[in-house]
Every structure is written in C-alpha cells, then in structure tokens.
Amino acid sequence: MCRLKPWESVTRKWLRNMATRAAPRPVAQLKEELPRQLLLDMGHPWIYDDEVKNISQLNGVAAGTLVDISGHDGRPMGVGILNRQASIVLRRMEGIASGTEVTQELLSARLKSAFAQRQQRLGDAAAYCRAFNGDQDGLPGVLVDRFGASAVVTFEVVGSVKLELLVQEELTRWIGKLKQLTVHRMTAKKEKWAQEGSEFTTSITRGDASKVRVVEPLASFDVDVLQ
C-alpha cells in the first residue's frame, strides 16, 4: 500500500474540507471610509489588519482558512485567504464571489490555465519561465519557476503550503516526469521576508542535486536553486 507523506495527507484533507464544508465561512467586514477603498473596490488583492472592522472575531482562526469578505455596508467583496498574524491579513482570490464553493477542480483549473497561457504565449521558451505568479494567476502566495524538466515552487504565504500536492500534480501533467523539484515553504507566522532566508524551510523533493541547467539560444548555465 502506498503511504502518503505528511504534507500530502494535509493537502488532501484541506481540499476535501473546502469542497464539503458544512458550516458557513467566517466573514471579514471592512471598515467604513478606508483610504484604500477605491483600490479595494477595483480588486486590489491585499487587505491589511487595520482595515478589518471585526478583526478581533478572527482571532484563533487558522492560517489558510478561506474567509468571505464584505464591505462596511454588507456588500460582498469576494473570498480571501486569512492569516491573522500577518499584516496582510487577507489575500483575495480573484474572480471568486463571496459564498462560492472553492473546490479542488477550481484550484486545479487556475494552475492549468496559467501553464497553458505560458505555453501558448512563449512556445519553446516556456521551458524557462515564471510559470505561475501568485495573485496575478489567482492563487495567492504560490510561485512556480520552471527550469526545463525541473521546477522551483515557493509558497510565500503560510496557508498556501497546503496546496503543495496539487501544484506538484499539475506540474507533472504539464511537464511530464520532473527531473528535479525544489520547494520553499514559508514558516514565519507573520510572513515577513526579512530573516535572510530563515523564514522558509527548503527541501528537494525530486532529484538530488541543487543545481539545474538553464539553456538559452546563445548561452547555458547552472542555477543553484538553494541560493
């Protein structure tokens, strides 16, 4: 019998819970007359802790929990990923309305769409590119850099680490068997990039060497993915 790694079990449980949640999601209500109100109305993905009216009601809610967002007047403003301990307390998922069920299929579709767009736009050059770019591609905190048959995945948000298995599966569908895969996981609860790398844990989950080969039309060189 195939044994799941700990992170694989966590990922599948998290996705299953999202798809079959029995209780309504927590709701974060924004304050009135925010200086950034226009930006938020236009879809800016980041919401700071001092912009949430009922922030104290979100104390104790686990990082990575999906939260419905509403304006001060109760109008729906989408769905966000919560980290109560970070200054960016909510990262909105573009194009998902408040109350919408977030399923594994929806999340997979965002990865597939981003990979397909790179392939269509860049052609052969898509073998070496930023294949997925967090908020821009609809999954906050998920970065994927492709190096031929290898890849580096960075989860820059604590809650996004729970998508590790899903990202690996979609990468394999796109690229085929991965020669090397390096994963950087944010572990600092406040998600601050100011600790000279100690805010992340890093592991090579496929392959052995830390260097990957980059091949361009006029040059080729090695990149150490642990640097």
Coordinates of C-alpha atoms in Angstrom, one line a residue:
M1 CA 0.0 0.0 0.0
C2 CA 1.3 3.5 -0.9
R3 CA 1.9 5.7 2.1
L4 CA 1.1 9.4 1.9
K5 CA 3.7 11.8 3.0
P6 CA 2.5 14.1 5.9
W7 CA 2.2 17.1 3.6
E8 CA 0.2 15.0 1.1
S9 CA -2.3 14.0 3.7
V10 CA -2.7 17.6 4.9
T11 CA -3.2 18.8 1.3
R12 CA -5.9 16.3 0.5
K13 CA -7.7 16.8 3.8
W14 CA -7.7 20.6 3.3
L15 CA -9.1 20.3 -0.2
R16 CA -11.7 17.8 0.9
N17 CA -12.8 20.1 3.7
M18 CA -13.1 23.1 1.3
A19 CA -15.3 21.0 -1.1
T20 CA -17.6 19.6 1.6
R21 CA -17.7 22.3 4.3
A22 CA -20.9 22.1 6.3
A23 CA -20.7 25.4 8.1
P24 CA -20.6 28.9 6.6
R25 CA -17.2 30.5 6.2
P26 CA -16.0 33.2 8.6
V27 CA -16.8 36.7 7.4
A28 CA -14.3 39.7 7.5
Q29 CA -16.1 43.0 7.3
L30 CA -14.2 46.1 6.2
K31 CA -14.2 49.4 8.0
E32 CA -16.0 52.4 6.6
E33 CA -14.3 55.2 4.6
L34 CA -10.9 53.4 4.2
P35 CA -8.1 55.4 2.5
R36 CA -7.7 52.5 0.1
Q37 CA -11.4 52.0 -0.6
L38 CA -11.1 52.8 -4.3
L39 CA -8.3 50.3 -4.7
L40 CA -10.2 47.6 -2.9
D41 CA -13.3 48.3 -5.0
M42 CA -11.1 47.9 -8.1
G43 CA -10.0 44.5 -6.9
H44 CA -6.7 45.0 -5.1
P45 CA -5.8 41.6 -3.7
W46 CA -4.3 42.6 -0.3
I47 CA -6.3 43.7 2.8
Y48 CA -4.4 44.8 5.9
D49 CA -5.3 44.0 9.5
D50 CA -6.2 47.7 10.3
E51 CA -8.8 47.7 7.5
V52 CA -10.9 44.9 9.0
K53 CA -13.7 46.1 11.3
N54 CA -14.3 42.7 13.1
I55 CA -10.6 41.7 13.2
S56 CA -10.9 40.5 16.8
Q57 CA -13.6 38.0 15.8
L58 CA -11.0 36.3 13.6
N59 CA -8.5 35.7 16.4
G60 CA -7.8 32.0 16.6
V61 CA -8.8 31.2 13.1
A62 CA -6.2 29.0 11.5
A63 CA -3.9 30.5 8.8
G64 CA -5.0 29.4 5.4
T65 CA -8.7 29.5 6.2
L66 CA -11.0 30.8 3.5
V67 CA -13.0 33.8 4.6
D68 CA -15.9 35.7 2.9
I69 CA -15.2 39.4 2.7
S70 CA -17.9 42.1 2.9
G71 CA -17.8 45.9 2.8
H72 CA -18.9 48.0 5.8
D73 CA -22.4 48.1 4.3
G74 CA -22.5 44.3 3.9
R75 CA -22.0 44.1 0.2
P76 CA -20.0 41.1 -0.9
M77 CA -16.3 41.6 -1.8
G78 CA -15.1 38.2 -2.6
V79 CA -13.2 35.4 -0.9
G80 CA -9.8 35.7 0.8
I81 CA -7.1 33.5 2.4
L82 CA -6.7 34.5 6.1
N83 CA -3.6 34.9 8.2
R84 CA -4.5 36.7 11.4
Q85 CA -0.8 37.1 12.4
A86 CA 0.3 38.8 9.2
S87 CA 0.0 42.5 8.4
I88 CA -1.6 41.4 5.1
V89 CA -4.4 39.7 6.9
L90 CA -6.4 38.7 3.8
R91 CA -5.3 37.9 0.3
R92 CA -8.2 37.9 -2.1
M93 CA -8.7 35.2 -4.7
E94 CA -9.5 37.0 -7.9
G95 CA -12.8 36.3 -9.6
I96 CA -14.4 34.3 -6.7
A97 CA -17.6 35.7 -5.3
S98 CA -18.4 35.6 -1.6
G99 CA -20.1 32.3 -0.7
T100 CA -18.7 30.5 -3.7
E101 CA -17.7 26.9 -3.1
V102 CA -13.9 26.6 -3.6
T103 CA -13.2 23.1 -4.9
Q104 CA -10.1 21.2 -6.0
E105 CA -11.3 21.5 -9.6
L106 CA -11.4 25.3 -9.4
L107 CA -7.9 25.5 -7.9
S108 CA -6.5 23.0 -10.5
A109 CA -8.1 25.0 -13.3
R110 CA -6.2 28.1 -12.3
L111 CA -2.9 26.2 -12.4
K112 CA -3.7 24.6 -15.7
S113 CA -4.8 27.9 -17.2
A114 CA -1.6 29.7 -16.2
F115 CA 0.6 26.9 -17.5
A116 CA -1.3 26.8 -20.8
Q117 CA -1.1 30.6 -21.2
R118 CA 2.7 30.4 -20.8
Q119 CA 2.9 27.6 -23.3
Q120 CA 0.8 29.4 -25.8
R121 CA 2.5 32.8 -25.4
L122 CA 6.1 31.7 -25.1
G123 CA 6.2 28.4 -27.1
D124 CA 9.5 26.6 -26.5
A125 CA 10.7 29.5 -24.2
A126 CA 8.1 28.4 -21.7
A127 CA 10.6 25.7 -20.6
Y128 CA 12.3 28.5 -18.7
C129 CA 9.9 31.0 -17.1
R130 CA 7.8 32.1 -14.2
A131 CA 5.1 29.6 -14.8
F132 CA 2.7 30.7 -12.0
N133 CA 2.7 34.1 -10.3
G134 CA 0.6 34.1 -7.2
D135 CA -2.1 36.8 -7.0
Q136 CA -1.8 37.5 -10.7
D137 CA -2.8 34.0 -11.6
G138 CA -5.4 33.5 -8.9
L139 CA -3.7 31.6 -6.2
P140 CA -2.1 34.0 -3.6
G141 CA 1.3 33.0 -2.3
V142 CA 2.1 30.4 -5.0
L143 CA 5.1 30.9 -7.2
V144 CA 6.3 28.4 -9.8
D145 CA 9.6 28.8 -11.7
R146 CA 10.3 26.3 -14.4
F147 CA 13.8 25.2 -15.5
G148 CA 13.2 22.7 -18.3
A149 CA 12.3 19.4 -16.7
S150 CA 12.9 20.9 -13.2
A151 CA 11.0 23.4 -11.2
V152 CA 11.2 25.6 -8.0
V153 CA 8.0 26.2 -6.1
T154 CA 7.8 28.9 -3.5
F155 CA 4.9 29.1 -1.1
E156 CA 5.3 32.7 0.3
V157 CA 2.1 32.5 2.3
V158 CA 1.7 30.2 5.3
G159 CA -1.7 28.9 4.1
S160 CA -0.6 28.3 0.5
V161 CA 1.7 25.4 1.6
K162 CA -1.5 23.3 1.8
L163 CA -1.6 23.3 -2.0
E164 CA 1.7 21.6 -2.4
L165 CA 0.4 18.3 -3.7
L166 CA -2.0 20.0 -6.1
V167 CA 0.8 22.1 -7.6
Q168 CA 3.1 19.0 -8.0
E169 CA 0.3 17.1 -9.8
E170 CA -0.4 19.9 -12.3
L171 CA 3.3 20.5 -12.9
T172 CA 3.7 16.8 -13.7
R173 CA 0.7 16.9 -16.1
W174 CA 2.3 19.8 -17.9
I175 CA 6.0 18.9 -17.9
G176 CA 5.9 15.1 -17.5
K177 CA 8.2 13.4 -15.0
L178 CA 10.1 16.0 -13.1
K179 CA 13.9 15.7 -13.0
Q180 CA 14.2 17.9 -10.0
L181 CA 11.8 19.8 -7.8
T182 CA 12.7 22.2 -5.0
V183 CA 10.1 23.6 -2.6
H184 CA 10.5 26.7 -0.4
R185 CA 7.8 26.8 2.3
M186 CA 7.0 30.0 4.3
T187 CA 7.1 29.1 8.0
A188 CA 7.3 32.6 9.6
K189 CA 3.9 33.3 11.0
K190 CA 4.0 37.0 10.1
E191 CA 5.1 36.2 6.5
K192 CA 7.9 38.8 6.6
W193 CA 10.8 38.5 4.1
A194 CA 13.4 40.0 6.4
Q195 CA 15.1 37.0 8.0
E196 CA 17.8 36.2 5.4
G197 CA 16.1 33.1 4.3
S198 CA 15.3 31.6 7.7
E199 CA 11.6 32.5 7.2
F200 CA 11.5 29.5 4.8
T201 CA 12.2 25.8 5.0
T202 CA 13.5 24.3 1.8
S203 CA 13.6 20.7 0.5
I204 CA 14.5 19.0 -2.7
T205 CA 11.5 16.6 -3.2
R206 CA 12.6 15.2 -6.5
G207 CA 16.2 14.6 -7.6
D208 CA 19.4 15.0 -5.6
A209 CA 21.5 17.9 -6.9
S210 CA 20.6 21.5 -6.1
K211 CA 21.8 22.9 -9.4
V212 CA 19.6 22.9 -12.5
R213 CA 20.7 23.7 -16.1
V214 CA 19.3 26.7 -18.0
V215 CA 19.6 26.5 -21.7
E216 CA 19.1 29.7 -23.8
P217 CA 19.8 30.3 -27.6
L218 CA 23.2 31.9 -27.0
A219 CA 24.2 30.5 -23.6
S220 CA 23.7 27.8 -21.0
F221 CA 24.5 27.9 -17.3
D222 CA 23.7 26.3 -14.0
V223 CA 21.5 27.8 -11.3
D224 CA 21.7 26.7 -7.7
V225 CA 18.1 26.6 -6.6
L226 CA 19.0 26.6 -2.9
Q227 CA 20.5 30.1 -3.2

